[in-house]
């Protein structure tokens, strides 16, 4: 016991993730030491605009033997090694409620973001990112026309430490006949809040963050970009729509342009953090499809980057984190301040 007053900046504490109901342990006293961010000699990551051995470049052959067209913007195809398959029979296993399994059916697609092999989202022009947003919207719309599809996960793995197999800028979409675990948690939490208060959980959360200005990195007319109060990864962020929109299906033209702008500004800041092509997994969370109304769902996008102190020092989820719950040292507020102070001019285009 002590007479000190509790302070989020000083004292170990747990924080609630209102979106999932999970908790995270924050140990801010461990970062009394000064900022240890280190910029390493930039890896000479010079890639050609076109790579004849890349399965995503225009005109090249893919694993299934087909040839990519000579595409000019984005290109979508069915994953040749799909994790979910269209023709899986219904069924499962339930032996005494102890051995339980359910058949999973789905469609997996790959989206090449650009014909250029050498670009990443932060290096693409905002109007070209906008075209990717259009493709995401069209894919979500088209996949939702399969009445058995319940959830559509749009995501990107960037960087080989995230398990990305190819540097050519691309993302994936997995659509399936059930609601995956993280999305089920977020559905439950948003529904509970909406039923109690009659308002969107994230709508209220974003208003509070804009008022407090502790974790907001930047905003534009339609989106707020922030480090969530409950962030697990050191520089984890979220893009949240200001309007209560259940899915990207309802984005206006202005909103799509604003989302492209937000993605560009955020990912450029990420690259500038350690002057490296910043790895992350990112993805949208939004309303399930073909399951009736989900008025409580509020569209948002998560970025989960693994880097901690430099281009090579990453956070590992081990020990206490595997067995109890996630833990972090640098606070969400500290991370937001770092990201806020970074330039929006990509380090590679600086003179
Ligand atoms: P990553 O984002 O994890 O690198 O995934 C790229 C996907 O591309 C991966 O799921 C697929 C892999 O199955 N792929 C094809 O669909 N065709 C190919 O010719 C090679 C890789
Ligand atoms: Zn390529």
mmCIF file of C-alpha atoms and ligand atoms in Angstrom:
data_model
loop_
_atom_site.group_PDB
_atom_site.id
_atom_site.type_symbol
_atom_site.label_atom_id
_atom_site.label_comp_id
_atom_site.label_asym_id
_atom_site.label_seq_id
_atom_site.Cartn_x
_atom_site.Cartn_y
_atom_site.Cartn_z
ATOM 1 C CA UNK A 1 0.000 0.000 0.000
ATOM 2 C CA UNK A 2 1.115 3.545 -0.740
ATOM 3 C CA UNK A 3 -0.278 7.066 -0.487
ATOM 4 C CA UNK A 4 0.433 7.775 -4.131
ATOM 5 C CA UNK A 5 -2.479 8.497 -6.432
ATOM 6 C CA UNK A 6 -2.936 5.965 -9.215
ATOM 7 C CA UNK A 7 -1.565 7.213 -12.512
ATOM 8 C CA UNK A 8 -1.919 5.428 -15.865
ATOM 9 C CA UNK A 9 1.481 6.814 -16.865
ATOM 10 C CA UNK A 10 3.274 5.402 -13.818
ATOM 11 C CA UNK A 11 1.602 2.362 -12.364
ATOM 12 C CA UNK A 12 1.003 -1.145 -13.668
ATOM 13 C CA UNK A 13 -2.606 -1.639 -14.658
ATOM 14 C CA UNK A 14 -4.917 -3.656 -16.856
ATOM 15 C CA UNK A 15 -6.945 -2.096 -19.647
ATOM 16 C CA UNK A 16 -10.206 -3.367 -21.098
ATOM 17 C CA UNK A 17 -10.579 -3.884 -24.815
ATOM 18 C CA UNK A 18 -14.186 -2.719 -25.182
ATOM 19 C CA UNK A 19 -14.377 -4.262 -28.654
ATOM 20 C CA UNK A 20 -13.540 -7.805 -27.573
ATOM 21 C CA UNK A 21 -13.967 -7.857 -23.793
ATOM 22 C CA UNK A 22 -10.310 -8.992 -23.470
ATOM 23 C CA UNK A 23 -7.809 -7.396 -21.080
ATOM 24 C CA UNK A 24 -4.222 -6.275 -21.501
ATOM 25 C CA UNK A 25 -1.565 -5.644 -18.828
ATOM 26 C CA UNK A 26 0.279 -2.311 -19.144
ATOM 27 C CA UNK A 27 3.605 -1.808 -17.342
ATOM 28 C CA UNK A 28 4.501 1.842 -17.967
ATOM 29 C CA UNK A 29 7.095 1.965 -15.173
ATOM 30 C CA UNK A 30 9.316 -0.215 -17.350
ATOM 31 C CA UNK A 31 9.715 2.571 -19.885
ATOM 32 C CA UNK A 32 10.955 5.325 -17.590
ATOM 33 C CA UNK A 33 14.098 4.951 -19.660
ATOM 34 C CA UNK A 34 14.300 7.290 -22.651
ATOM 35 C CA UNK A 35 13.098 6.478 -26.157
ATOM 36 C CA UNK A 36 15.175 3.720 -27.605
ATOM 37 C CA UNK A 37 13.920 3.880 -31.137
ATOM 38 C CA UNK A 38 16.720 3.146 -33.485
ATOM 39 C CA UNK A 39 16.959 3.916 -37.164
ATOM 40 C CA UNK A 40 19.069 1.287 -38.813
ATOM 41 C CA UNK A 41 20.892 1.670 -42.052
ATOM 42 C CA UNK A 42 18.025 1.268 -44.466
ATOM 43 C CA UNK A 43 18.062 -2.182 -46.022
ATOM 44 C CA UNK A 44 18.631 -1.693 -49.693
ATOM 45 C CA UNK A 45 15.225 -2.888 -50.596
ATOM 46 C CA UNK A 46 15.443 -2.012 -54.257
ATOM 47 C CA UNK A 47 12.970 -4.059 -56.226
ATOM 48 C CA UNK A 48 12.377 -3.889 -59.967
ATOM 49 C CA UNK A 49 9.071 -2.477 -61.250
ATOM 50 C CA UNK A 50 8.491 -5.832 -62.897
ATOM 51 C CA UNK A 51 9.798 -9.205 -61.717
ATOM 52 C CA UNK A 52 9.520 -12.058 -64.251
ATOM 53 C CA UNK A 53 9.478 -14.580 -61.375
ATOM 54 C CA UNK A 54 6.648 -12.933 -59.427
ATOM 55 C CA UNK A 55 3.268 -14.681 -59.491
ATOM 56 C CA UNK A 56 1.481 -11.346 -59.043
ATOM 57 C CA UNK A 57 3.101 -9.255 -61.777
ATOM 58 C CA UNK A 58 1.016 -8.643 -64.923
ATOM 59 C CA UNK A 59 1.377 -11.284 -67.651
ATOM 60 C CA UNK A 60 3.141 -13.810 -65.378
ATOM 61 C CA UNK A 61 2.205 -17.439 -64.761
ATOM 62 C CA UNK A 62 0.621 -18.496 -61.481
ATOM 63 C CA UNK A 63 0.778 -21.808 -59.606
ATOM 64 C CA UNK A 64 -2.466 -23.037 -61.203
ATOM 65 C CA UNK A 65 -0.901 -22.620 -64.632
ATOM 66 C CA UNK A 66 -2.988 -19.599 -65.636
ATOM 67 C CA UNK A 67 -1.540 -16.317 -66.853
ATOM 68 C CA UNK A 68 -2.250 -13.012 -65.121
ATOM 69 C CA UNK A 69 -3.755 -10.475 -67.500
ATOM 70 C CA UNK A 70 -1.882 -7.315 -68.365
ATOM 71 C CA UNK A 71 -3.774 -5.451 -65.631
ATOM 72 C CA UNK A 72 -3.356 -1.720 -65.050
ATOM 73 C CA UNK A 73 -4.680 -1.072 -61.518
ATOM 74 C CA UNK A 74 -5.687 -3.903 -59.149
ATOM 75 C CA UNK A 75 -6.194 -7.552 -59.998
ATOM 76 C CA UNK A 76 -8.249 -10.128 -58.054
ATOM 77 C CA UNK A 77 -8.043 -13.916 -58.434
ATOM 78 C CA UNK A 78 -9.013 -17.013 -56.454
ATOM 79 C CA UNK A 79 -6.175 -18.122 -54.179
ATOM 80 C CA UNK A 80 -4.511 -21.122 -55.839
ATOM 81 C CA UNK A 81 -3.885 -22.548 -52.351
ATOM 82 C CA UNK A 82 -7.140 -21.463 -50.698
ATOM 83 C CA UNK A 83 -7.526 -22.239 -46.980
ATOM 84 C CA UNK A 84 -11.288 -22.499 -47.423
ATOM 85 C CA UNK A 85 -12.905 -24.323 -50.311
ATOM 86 C CA UNK A 86 -16.153 -23.814 -52.151
ATOM 87 C CA UNK A 87 -17.199 -27.442 -52.336
ATOM 88 C CA UNK A 88 -16.752 -28.633 -48.771
ATOM 89 C CA UNK A 89 -19.699 -30.799 -47.663
ATOM 90 C CA UNK A 90 -21.791 -29.698 -44.669
ATOM 91 C CA UNK A 91 -21.256 -31.655 -41.477
ATOM 92 C CA UNK A 92 -19.014 -31.949 -38.473
ATOM 93 C CA UNK A 93 -18.390 -33.937 -35.329
ATOM 94 C CA UNK A 94 -19.947 -33.777 -31.886
ATOM 95 C CA UNK A 95 -18.964 -36.615 -29.595
ATOM 96 C CA UNK A 96 -20.420 -35.969 -26.110
ATOM 97 C CA UNK A 97 -19.738 -32.245 -26.554
ATOM 98 C CA UNK A 98 -16.088 -33.117 -25.978
ATOM 99 C CA UNK A 99 -14.919 -33.557 -29.538
ATOM 100 C CA UNK A 100 -16.553 -30.803 -31.555
ATOM 101 C CA UNK A 101 -15.910 -29.741 -35.149
ATOM 102 C CA UNK A 102 -17.851 -27.960 -37.856
ATOM 103 C CA UNK A 103 -17.342 -28.090 -41.596
ATOM 104 C CA UNK A 104 -16.139 -24.764 -43.001
ATOM 105 C CA UNK A 105 -16.866 -23.628 -46.509
ATOM 106 C CA UNK A 106 -15.489 -20.527 -48.131
ATOM 107 C CA UNK A 107 -13.812 -18.577 -50.894
ATOM 108 C CA UNK A 108 -10.281 -17.143 -50.689
ATOM 109 C CA UNK A 109 -9.091 -14.481 -53.055
ATOM 110 C CA UNK A 110 -5.871 -12.560 -53.552
ATOM 111 C CA UNK A 111 -5.816 -8.887 -54.593
ATOM 112 C CA UNK A 112 -2.765 -7.465 -56.226
ATOM 113 C CA UNK A 113 -2.919 -3.773 -55.266
ATOM 114 C CA UNK A 114 -0.873 -2.510 -58.181
ATOM 115 C CA UNK A 115 0.807 -3.797 -61.350
ATOM 116 C CA UNK A 116 4.038 -2.326 -59.940
ATOM 117 C CA UNK A 117 6.133 -4.971 -58.167
ATOM 118 C CA UNK A 118 8.228 -2.354 -56.352
ATOM 119 C CA UNK A 119 5.513 -0.410 -54.552
ATOM 120 C CA UNK A 120 3.781 -0.844 -51.206
ATOM 121 C CA UNK A 121 0.617 0.954 -50.044
ATOM 122 C CA UNK A 122 2.623 3.841 -48.488
ATOM 123 C CA UNK A 123 4.503 4.260 -51.775
ATOM 124 C CA UNK A 124 1.403 4.205 -53.958
ATOM 125 C CA UNK A 125 -0.356 7.442 -54.884
ATOM 126 C CA UNK A 126 -3.557 8.145 -52.921
ATOM 127 C CA UNK A 127 -5.794 7.914 -56.063
ATOM 128 C CA UNK A 128 -4.339 4.442 -56.710
ATOM 129 C CA UNK A 129 -5.056 3.381 -53.113
ATOM 130 C CA UNK A 130 -8.559 4.722 -53.708
ATOM 131 C CA UNK A 131 -8.885 2.187 -56.563
ATOM 132 C CA UNK A 132 -7.987 -0.573 -54.091
ATOM 133 C CA UNK A 133 -10.779 0.681 -51.802
ATOM 134 C CA UNK A 134 -13.165 0.400 -54.777
ATOM 135 C CA UNK A 135 -12.054 -3.200 -55.331
ATOM 136 C CA UNK A 136 -12.552 -4.049 -51.635
ATOM 137 C CA UNK A 137 -16.066 -2.616 -51.843
ATOM 138 C CA UNK A 138 -16.908 -4.468 -55.065
ATOM 139 C CA UNK A 139 -15.558 -7.757 -53.675
ATOM 140 C CA UNK A 140 -17.529 -7.406 -50.431
ATOM 141 C CA UNK A 141 -20.662 -6.697 -52.465
ATOM 142 C CA UNK A 142 -20.138 -9.611 -54.842
ATOM 143 C CA UNK A 143 -19.199 -12.157 -52.165
ATOM 144 C CA UNK A 144 -22.287 -11.184 -50.139
ATOM 145 C CA UNK A 145 -24.465 -12.366 -53.041
ATOM 146 C CA UNK A 146 -23.657 -15.971 -52.038
ATOM 147 C CA UNK A 147 -26.463 -16.525 -49.493
ATOM 148 C CA UNK A 148 -24.396 -19.012 -47.464
ATOM 149 C CA UNK A 149 -21.511 -16.583 -46.904
ATOM 150 C CA UNK A 150 -21.783 -14.996 -43.463
ATOM 151 C CA UNK A 151 -18.504 -13.199 -43.052
ATOM 152 C CA UNK A 152 -15.994 -11.551 -45.397
ATOM 153 C CA UNK A 153 -12.521 -10.835 -44.021
ATOM 154 C CA UNK A 154 -10.492 -8.320 -46.004
ATOM 155 C CA UNK A 155 -6.853 -8.152 -44.862
ATOM 156 C CA UNK A 156 -3.221 -7.594 -45.749
ATOM 157 C CA UNK A 157 -0.023 -9.205 -44.462
ATOM 158 C CA UNK A 158 2.856 -6.861 -45.163
ATOM 159 C CA UNK A 159 6.482 -7.896 -44.778
ATOM 160 C CA UNK A 160 8.167 -11.262 -44.567
ATOM 161 C CA UNK A 161 8.161 -11.238 -40.759
ATOM 162 C CA UNK A 162 4.372 -11.311 -40.992
ATOM 163 C CA UNK A 163 4.586 -14.412 -43.149
ATOM 164 C CA UNK A 164 3.981 -12.551 -46.379
ATOM 165 C CA UNK A 165 5.300 -14.702 -49.198
ATOM 166 C CA UNK A 166 5.819 -12.032 -51.831
ATOM 167 C CA UNK A 167 6.823 -8.345 -51.645
ATOM 168 C CA UNK A 168 4.521 -7.412 -54.540
ATOM 169 C CA UNK A 169 1.811 -5.321 -52.799
ATOM 170 C CA UNK A 170 -1.240 -7.488 -52.236
ATOM 171 C CA UNK A 171 -3.952 -8.401 -49.803
ATOM 172 C CA UNK A 172 -6.389 -11.230 -49.300
ATOM 173 C CA UNK A 173 -10.077 -11.856 -48.771
ATOM 174 C CA UNK A 174 -11.450 -14.899 -46.993
ATOM 175 C CA UNK A 175 -15.223 -15.284 -47.113
ATOM 176 C CA UNK A 176 -16.881 -18.101 -45.168
ATOM 177 C CA UNK A 177 -20.083 -19.683 -43.898
ATOM 178 C CA UNK A 178 -19.520 -18.788 -40.218
ATOM 179 C CA UNK A 179 -18.429 -15.888 -38.001
ATOM 180 C CA UNK A 180 -14.767 -16.160 -36.955
ATOM 181 C CA UNK A 181 -13.704 -15.790 -33.316
ATOM 182 C CA UNK A 182 -12.502 -12.150 -33.184
ATOM 183 C CA UNK A 183 -15.489 -10.957 -35.162
ATOM 184 C CA UNK A 184 -17.864 -12.883 -32.903
ATOM 185 C CA UNK A 185 -16.353 -11.128 -29.862
ATOM 186 C CA UNK A 186 -16.698 -7.693 -31.471
ATOM 187 C CA UNK A 187 -20.249 -8.492 -32.528
ATOM 188 C CA UNK A 188 -21.203 -9.420 -28.963
ATOM 189 C CA UNK A 189 -19.606 -6.329 -27.412
ATOM 190 C CA UNK A 190 -21.059 -3.850 -29.912
ATOM 191 C CA UNK A 191 -24.495 -5.447 -29.706
ATOM 192 C CA UNK A 192 -24.564 -5.299 -25.899
ATOM 193 C CA UNK A 193 -23.578 -1.629 -25.873
ATOM 194 C CA UNK A 194 -26.053 -0.698 -28.600
ATOM 195 C CA UNK A 195 -28.893 -2.474 -26.846
ATOM 196 C CA UNK A 196 -28.113 -0.707 -23.562
ATOM 197 C CA UNK A 197 -27.408 2.798 -24.873
ATOM 198 C CA UNK A 198 -28.980 2.937 -28.311
ATOM 199 C CA UNK A 199 -25.716 4.234 -29.778
ATOM 200 C CA UNK A 200 -22.675 2.816 -31.532
ATOM 201 C CA UNK A 201 -19.912 1.672 -29.163
ATOM 202 C CA UNK A 202 -17.170 2.889 -31.487
ATOM 203 C CA UNK A 203 -19.075 6.095 -32.277
ATOM 204 C CA UNK A 204 -19.054 7.011 -28.582
ATOM 205 C CA UNK A 205 -15.467 5.812 -28.184
ATOM 206 C CA UNK A 206 -14.198 7.969 -31.059
ATOM 207 C CA UNK A 207 -16.003 11.042 -29.703
ATOM 208 C CA UNK A 208 -14.299 10.516 -26.350
ATOM 209 C CA UNK A 209 -10.894 10.067 -27.994
ATOM 210 C CA UNK A 210 -11.360 13.246 -30.046
ATOM 211 C CA UNK A 211 -12.232 15.122 -26.865
ATOM 212 C CA UNK A 212 -9.279 13.769 -24.864
ATOM 213 C CA UNK A 213 -6.686 14.028 -27.687
ATOM 214 C CA UNK A 214 -4.332 11.561 -25.995
ATOM 215 C CA UNK A 215 -4.305 8.725 -28.503
ATOM 216 C CA UNK A 216 -5.470 10.370 -31.750
ATOM 217 C CA UNK A 217 -2.762 10.440 -34.426
ATOM 218 C CA UNK A 218 -4.713 12.421 -37.018
ATOM 219 C CA UNK A 219 -8.165 12.752 -38.493
ATOM 220 C CA UNK A 220 -9.635 13.778 -41.820
ATOM 221 C CA UNK A 221 -13.236 14.666 -42.700
ATOM 222 C CA UNK A 222 -14.476 11.081 -42.407
ATOM 223 C CA UNK A 223 -12.015 8.998 -40.395
ATOM 224 C CA UNK A 224 -10.124 9.122 -37.115
ATOM 225 C CA UNK A 225 -6.775 7.327 -36.858
ATOM 226 C CA UNK A 226 -5.736 6.456 -33.306
ATOM 227 C CA UNK A 227 -3.854 4.084 -31.057
ATOM 228 C CA UNK A 228 -6.640 2.290 -29.204
ATOM 229 C CA UNK A 229 -6.619 2.601 -25.403
ATOM 230 C CA UNK A 230 -6.280 -1.205 -25.219
ATOM 231 C CA UNK A 231 -3.594 -1.609 -27.927
ATOM 232 C CA UNK A 232 -1.561 -4.812 -27.595
ATOM 233 C CA UNK A 233 1.071 -4.325 -30.299
ATOM 234 C CA UNK A 234 3.504 -1.445 -29.638
ATOM 235 C CA UNK A 235 2.284 0.700 -32.551
ATOM 236 C CA UNK A 236 -1.118 -0.845 -33.063
ATOM 237 C CA UNK A 237 -3.637 1.555 -34.603
ATOM 238 C CA UNK A 238 -7.215 1.721 -35.785
ATOM 239 C CA UNK A 239 -8.934 3.684 -38.522
ATOM 240 C CA UNK A 240 -12.538 4.331 -37.468
ATOM 241 C CA UNK A 241 -15.242 5.956 -39.581
ATOM 242 C CA UNK A 242 -16.744 9.079 -37.992
ATOM 243 C CA UNK A 243 -20.142 8.157 -39.378
ATOM 244 C CA UNK A 244 -21.787 5.076 -37.919
ATOM 245 C CA UNK A 245 -21.503 2.864 -41.015
ATOM 246 C CA UNK A 246 -21.983 -0.902 -40.663
ATOM 247 C CA UNK A 247 -19.831 -1.866 -43.660
ATOM 248 C CA UNK A 248 -17.804 -0.409 -46.514
ATOM 249 C CA UNK A 249 -20.736 -1.177 -48.779
ATOM 250 C CA UNK A 250 -22.230 2.124 -47.646
ATOM 251 C CA UNK A 251 -19.162 4.315 -48.078
ATOM 252 C CA UNK A 252 -19.814 7.390 -50.210
ATOM 253 C CA UNK A 253 -17.313 8.481 -52.857
ATOM 254 C CA UNK A 254 -16.006 11.074 -50.428
ATOM 255 C CA UNK A 255 -15.585 8.473 -47.713
ATOM 256 C CA UNK A 256 -13.711 6.145 -50.043
ATOM 257 C CA UNK A 257 -11.318 8.933 -50.997
ATOM 258 C CA UNK A 258 -10.889 9.858 -47.320
ATOM 259 C CA UNK A 259 -10.151 6.235 -46.405
ATOM 260 C CA UNK A 260 -7.472 6.024 -49.114
ATOM 261 C CA UNK A 261 -5.976 9.233 -47.742
ATOM 262 C CA UNK A 262 -6.025 7.919 -44.160
ATOM 263 C CA UNK A 263 -4.323 4.654 -45.203
ATOM 264 C CA UNK A 264 -1.662 6.574 -47.119
ATOM 265 C CA UNK A 265 -0.914 8.986 -44.253
ATOM 266 C CA UNK A 266 -0.816 6.239 -41.629
ATOM 267 C CA UNK A 267 1.361 3.801 -43.568
ATOM 268 C CA UNK A 268 3.832 6.555 -44.567
ATOM 269 C CA UNK A 269 4.203 7.423 -40.873
ATOM 270 C CA UNK A 270 4.768 3.725 -40.160
ATOM 271 C CA UNK A 271 7.544 3.477 -42.763
ATOM 272 C CA UNK A 272 9.138 6.624 -41.377
ATOM 273 C CA UNK A 273 9.172 5.273 -37.803
ATOM 274 C CA UNK A 274 12.299 3.142 -38.330
ATOM 275 C CA UNK A 275 12.983 4.131 -41.947
ATOM 276 C CA UNK A 276 12.049 0.683 -43.091
ATOM 277 C CA UNK A 277 9.144 -0.894 -44.958
ATOM 278 C CA UNK A 278 7.055 -1.287 -41.791
ATOM 279 C CA UNK A 279 5.526 -4.772 -41.488
ATOM 280 C CA UNK A 280 1.999 -5.295 -40.244
ATOM 281 C CA UNK A 281 -1.166 -7.287 -40.538
ATOM 282 C CA UNK A 282 -4.113 -5.049 -41.214
ATOM 283 C CA UNK A 283 -7.749 -5.744 -41.878
ATOM 284 C CA UNK A 284 -11.272 -4.444 -41.747
ATOM 285 C CA UNK A 285 -13.931 -5.436 -39.303
ATOM 286 C CA UNK A 286 -17.484 -4.825 -40.340
ATOM 287 C CA UNK A 287 -20.958 -6.256 -40.347
ATOM 288 C CA UNK A 288 -21.451 -9.933 -41.192
ATOM 289 C CA UNK A 289 -23.592 -10.560 -44.269
ATOM 290 C CA UNK A 290 -26.775 -12.558 -44.976
ATOM 291 C CA UNK A 291 -27.712 -12.690 -41.307
ATOM 292 C CA UNK A 292 -30.264 -9.904 -41.001
ATOM 293 C CA UNK A 293 -29.570 -6.422 -39.672
ATOM 294 C CA UNK A 294 -26.525 -5.587 -37.618
ATOM 295 C CA UNK A 295 -27.223 -1.928 -36.760
ATOM 296 C CA UNK A 296 -24.670 -2.024 -33.922
ATOM 297 C CA UNK A 297 -21.729 -2.821 -36.203
ATOM 298 C CA UNK A 298 -19.355 0.110 -36.805
ATOM 299 C CA UNK A 299 -16.820 -0.245 -39.630
ATOM 300 C CA UNK A 300 -13.168 -0.016 -38.626
ATOM 301 C CA UNK A 301 -9.763 -1.189 -39.712
ATOM 302 C CA UNK A 302 -7.025 -2.593 -37.432
ATOM 303 C CA UNK A 303 -3.280 -2.386 -37.998
ATOM 304 C CA UNK A 304 -1.213 -4.848 -35.957
ATOM 305 C CA UNK A 305 2.506 -4.159 -36.522
ATOM 306 C CA UNK A 306 5.014 -6.341 -34.647
ATOM 307 C CA UNK A 307 8.007 -3.946 -34.467
ATOM 308 C CA UNK A 308 9.043 -2.644 -31.065
ATOM 309 C CA UNK A 309 12.305 -0.716 -31.019
ATOM 310 C CA UNK A 310 13.852 -0.874 -34.467
ATOM 311 C CA UNK A 311 13.490 -2.325 -37.924
ATOM 312 C CA UNK A 312 14.613 -5.685 -36.528
ATOM 313 C CA UNK A 313 13.541 -5.745 -32.854
ATOM 314 C CA UNK A 314 10.028 -7.092 -32.697
ATOM 315 C CA UNK A 315 7.643 -7.810 -29.878
ATOM 316 C CA UNK A 316 7.128 -11.491 -29.094
ATOM 317 C CA UNK A 317 3.923 -12.790 -27.586
ATOM 318 C CA UNK A 318 5.484 -15.271 -25.172
ATOM 319 C CA UNK A 319 5.475 -16.370 -21.538
ATOM 320 C CA UNK A 320 2.839 -14.493 -19.542
ATOM 321 C CA UNK A 321 1.244 -13.359 -22.778
ATOM 322 C CA UNK A 322 0.672 -16.897 -24.044
ATOM 323 C CA UNK A 323 -0.505 -18.143 -20.673
ATOM 324 C CA UNK A 324 -2.356 -15.195 -19.148
ATOM 325 C CA UNK A 325 -2.975 -12.099 -21.282
ATOM 326 C CA UNK A 326 -1.039 -9.679 -23.500
ATOM 327 C CA UNK A 327 1.306 -7.170 -21.860
ATOM 328 C CA UNK A 328 3.028 -4.015 -23.063
ATOM 329 C CA UNK A 329 5.548 -1.538 -21.708
ATOM 330 C CA UNK A 330 5.286 1.594 -23.835
ATOM 331 C CA UNK A 331 1.841 3.011 -23.304
ATOM 332 C CA UNK A 332 -0.717 3.609 -26.036
ATOM 333 C CA UNK A 333 -0.360 7.339 -25.317
ATOM 334 C CA UNK A 334 3.408 7.233 -25.851
ATOM 335 C CA UNK A 335 2.971 5.309 -29.118
ATOM 336 C CA UNK A 336 0.361 7.808 -30.326
ATOM 337 C CA UNK A 337 2.669 10.723 -29.597
ATOM 338 C CA UNK A 338 5.499 9.067 -31.553
ATOM 339 C CA UNK A 339 3.230 8.440 -34.521
ATOM 340 C CA UNK A 340 1.762 11.944 -34.317
ATOM 341 C CA UNK A 341 5.204 13.529 -34.543
ATOM 342 C CA UNK A 342 6.335 11.586 -37.604
ATOM 343 C CA UNK A 343 6.515 13.146 -41.051
ATOM 344 C CA UNK A 344 3.958 12.356 -43.747
ATOM 345 C CA UNK A 345 6.611 12.591 -46.434
ATOM 346 C CA UNK A 346 7.912 9.096 -47.120
ATOM 347 C CA UNK A 347 11.593 8.782 -46.170
ATOM 348 C CA UNK A 348 12.393 7.318 -49.578
ATOM 349 C CA UNK A 349 11.098 10.350 -51.449
ATOM 350 C CA UNK A 350 12.808 12.861 -49.157
ATOM 351 C CA UNK A 351 15.639 14.657 -50.859
HETATM 352 P P1 LIG B 1 0.577 -13.852 -48.452
HETATM 353 O O1 LIG B 1 -0.118 -12.522 -48.355
HETATM 354 O O2 LIG B 1 0.523 -14.567 -47.142
HETATM 355 O O3 LIG B 1 1.933 -13.784 -49.046
HETATM 356 O O4 LIG B 1 -0.283 -14.723 -49.427
HETATM 357 C C1 LIG B 1 -0.264 -14.662 -50.809
HETATM 358 C C2 LIG B 1 -1.181 -15.740 -51.294
HETATM 359 O O5 LIG B 1 -0.976 -15.973 -52.675
HETATM 360 C C3 LIG B 1 -0.952 -17.059 -50.579
HETATM 361 O O6 LIG B 1 -2.108 -17.329 -49.790
HETATM 362 C C4 LIG B 1 -1.291 -17.319 -52.941
HETATM 363 C C5 LIG B 1 -0.802 -18.073 -51.720
HETATM 364 O O7 LIG B 1 -1.591 -19.199 -51.485
HETATM 365 N N1 LIG B 1 -0.704 -17.731 -54.201
HETATM 366 C C6 LIG B 1 -1.524 -17.998 -55.288
HETATM 367 O O8 LIG B 1 -2.741 -17.914 -55.153
HETATM 368 N N2 LIG B 1 -0.988 -18.323 -56.508
HETATM 369 C C7 LIG B 1 0.355 -18.456 -56.742
HETATM 370 O O9 LIG B 1 0.753 -18.707 -57.858
HETATM 371 C C8 LIG B 1 1.306 -18.308 -55.616
HETATM 372 C C9 LIG B 1 0.733 -17.867 -54.294
HETATM 373 ZN ZN1 LIG B 2 5.485 -8.604 -58.841
#
